[in-house]
Each structure stands twice: as structure tokens, then as C-alpha cells.
Amino acid sequence: LTVYLGFATQVLAFDLEWKRNADMLTGRRWLAAAALNGKIYAIGGSGGENVVEEFDPSVGLNGTWTTNAPMPTGQGV
């Protein structure tokens, strides 16, 4: 799969492939996820109602998950 990103002054092309990284620490479904500053955040969900985990792909061979402070109220489905 080749992805093309177009900007006002340049076009970037790169190939993507699926790769298995570290597993999340808390198994859950229907969670929210967001990316910020090169990290991915997994938030709430069924089975982890107030859990917030952070994935850093730059740590170790396959990245690493850490548990952040829990949300004050659960956000499960």
C-alpha cells in the first residue's frame, strides 16, 4: 500500500505495512483512541471503563504501553 500526502509545497510518498507491536495492558472493546505528539492513547471502553493507556512506538523494539492516571469517571459502553 502506498500512501501519498499532498501539501501546498510538496508531496510525500511512503509505503505502509502492518506490523504487530506490543499488546495493550488492558483488554477491552469499544474504546476511544487518539494520537498526540507521536503517541497513541487508548481511553475507556468496555472492560476498561476508566483506564487510560499510552503507547510510545519509539521505546524498545515494538513500542511500549504504560498506564496513565485513570479518568475520574468510567467511560465504558
mmCIF file of C-alpha atoms in Angstrom:
data_model
loop_
_atom_site.group_PDB
_atom_site.id
_atom_site.type_symbol
_atom_site.label_atom_id
_atom_site.label_comp_id
_atom_site.label_asym_id
_atom_site.label_seq_id
_atom_site.Cartn_x
_atom_site.Cartn_y
_atom_site.Cartn_z
ATOM 1 C CA LEU A 1 0.000 0.000 0.000
ATOM 2 C CA THR A 2 1.455 3.354 -0.970
ATOM 3 C CA VAL A 3 0.160 6.483 0.686
ATOM 4 C CA TYR A 4 0.528 9.922 -0.872
ATOM 5 C CA LEU A 5 0.286 13.035 1.252
ATOM 6 C CA GLY A 6 -0.122 16.325 -0.576
ATOM 7 C CA PHE A 7 0.846 19.669 0.899
ATOM 8 C CA ALA A 8 0.923 23.125 -0.643
ATOM 9 C CA THR A 9 4.639 22.884 -1.377
ATOM 10 C CA GLN A 10 5.435 19.179 -1.574
ATOM 11 C CA VAL A 11 4.107 15.656 -1.996
ATOM 12 C CA LEU A 12 5.345 12.855 0.231
ATOM 13 C CA ALA A 13 5.033 9.178 -0.697
ATOM 14 C CA PHE A 14 5.791 6.223 1.535
ATOM 15 C CA ASP A 15 4.899 2.554 1.771
ATOM 16 C CA LEU A 16 2.918 1.206 4.709
ATOM 17 C CA GLU A 17 2.813 -2.323 6.025
ATOM 18 C CA TRP A 18 1.042 -3.858 9.002
ATOM 19 C CA LYS A 19 3.313 -4.735 11.918
ATOM 20 C CA ARG A 20 2.398 -6.230 15.287
ATOM 21 C CA ASN A 21 3.526 -4.083 18.187
ATOM 22 C CA ALA A 22 3.207 -4.528 21.934
ATOM 23 C CA ASP A 23 -0.227 -5.561 23.225
ATOM 24 C CA MET A 24 -2.285 -3.133 25.321
ATOM 25 C CA LEU A 25 -2.128 -3.794 29.048
ATOM 26 C CA THR A 26 -5.929 -3.860 29.471
ATOM 27 C CA GLY A 27 -8.069 -5.907 27.106
ATOM 28 C CA ARG A 28 -11.265 -4.052 26.122
ATOM 29 C CA ARG A 29 -13.748 -3.263 23.372
ATOM 30 C CA TRP A 30 -15.427 -0.085 22.166
ATOM 31 C CA LEU A 31 -12.640 2.173 23.385
ATOM 32 C CA ALA A 32 -11.671 5.617 22.160
ATOM 33 C CA ALA A 33 -8.221 6.255 20.730
ATOM 34 C CA ALA A 34 -6.319 9.408 19.911
ATOM 35 C CA ALA A 35 -2.840 10.265 18.637
ATOM 36 C CA LEU A 36 -0.879 13.210 20.022
ATOM 37 C CA ASN A 37 2.817 14.118 19.812
ATOM 38 C CA GLY A 38 3.811 10.748 18.307
ATOM 39 C CA LYS A 39 1.987 8.650 20.904
ATOM 40 C CA ILE A 40 -1.347 6.806 20.860
ATOM 41 C CA TYR A 41 -3.786 6.970 23.752
ATOM 42 C CA ALA A 42 -6.381 4.237 24.429
ATOM 43 C CA ILE A 43 -9.191 5.597 26.590
ATOM 44 C CA GLY A 44 -12.037 3.836 28.420
ATOM 45 C CA GLY A 45 -14.107 1.151 26.736
ATOM 46 C CA SER A 46 -15.936 -1.957 27.816
ATOM 47 C CA GLY A 47 -13.668 -3.835 30.217
ATOM 48 C CA GLY A 48 -11.504 -0.806 30.991
ATOM 49 C CA GLU A 49 -14.066 1.838 31.857
ATOM 50 C CA ASN A 50 -11.756 4.425 33.409
ATOM 51 C CA VAL A 51 -8.396 3.188 32.084
ATOM 52 C CA VAL A 52 -6.075 5.455 30.086
ATOM 53 C CA GLU A 53 -3.068 3.828 28.414
ATOM 54 C CA GLU A 54 -0.321 5.448 26.343
ATOM 55 C CA PHE A 55 1.591 3.721 23.530
ATOM 56 C CA ASP A 56 5.051 5.055 22.667
ATOM 57 C CA PRO A 57 6.339 3.464 19.428
ATOM 58 C CA SER A 58 9.857 4.828 19.983
ATOM 59 C CA VAL A 59 10.556 2.730 23.099
ATOM 60 C CA GLY A 60 12.050 -0.707 22.625
ATOM 61 C CA LEU A 61 11.737 -2.947 19.580
ATOM 62 C CA ASN A 62 7.909 -2.986 19.399
ATOM 63 C CA GLY A 63 6.995 0.108 21.379
ATOM 64 C CA THR A 64 5.595 0.049 24.887
ATOM 65 C CA TRP A 65 2.296 0.680 26.660
ATOM 66 C CA THR A 66 2.118 2.448 30.020
ATOM 67 C CA THR A 67 -0.887 3.082 32.238
ATOM 68 C CA ASN A 68 -1.644 6.742 32.925
ATOM 69 C CA ALA A 69 -3.779 8.184 35.715
ATOM 70 C CA PRO A 70 -7.343 6.841 35.467
ATOM 71 C CA MET A 71 -10.237 9.017 34.402
ATOM 72 C CA PRO A 72 -12.336 10.234 37.361
ATOM 73 C CA THR A 73 -15.464 8.575 35.932
ATOM 74 C CA GLY A 74 -15.822 5.492 33.744
ATOM 75 C CA GLN A 75 -16.493 5.816 30.023
ATOM 76 C CA GLY A 76 -17.467 2.229 29.247
ATOM 77 C CA VAL A 77 -20.168 1.165 26.852
#
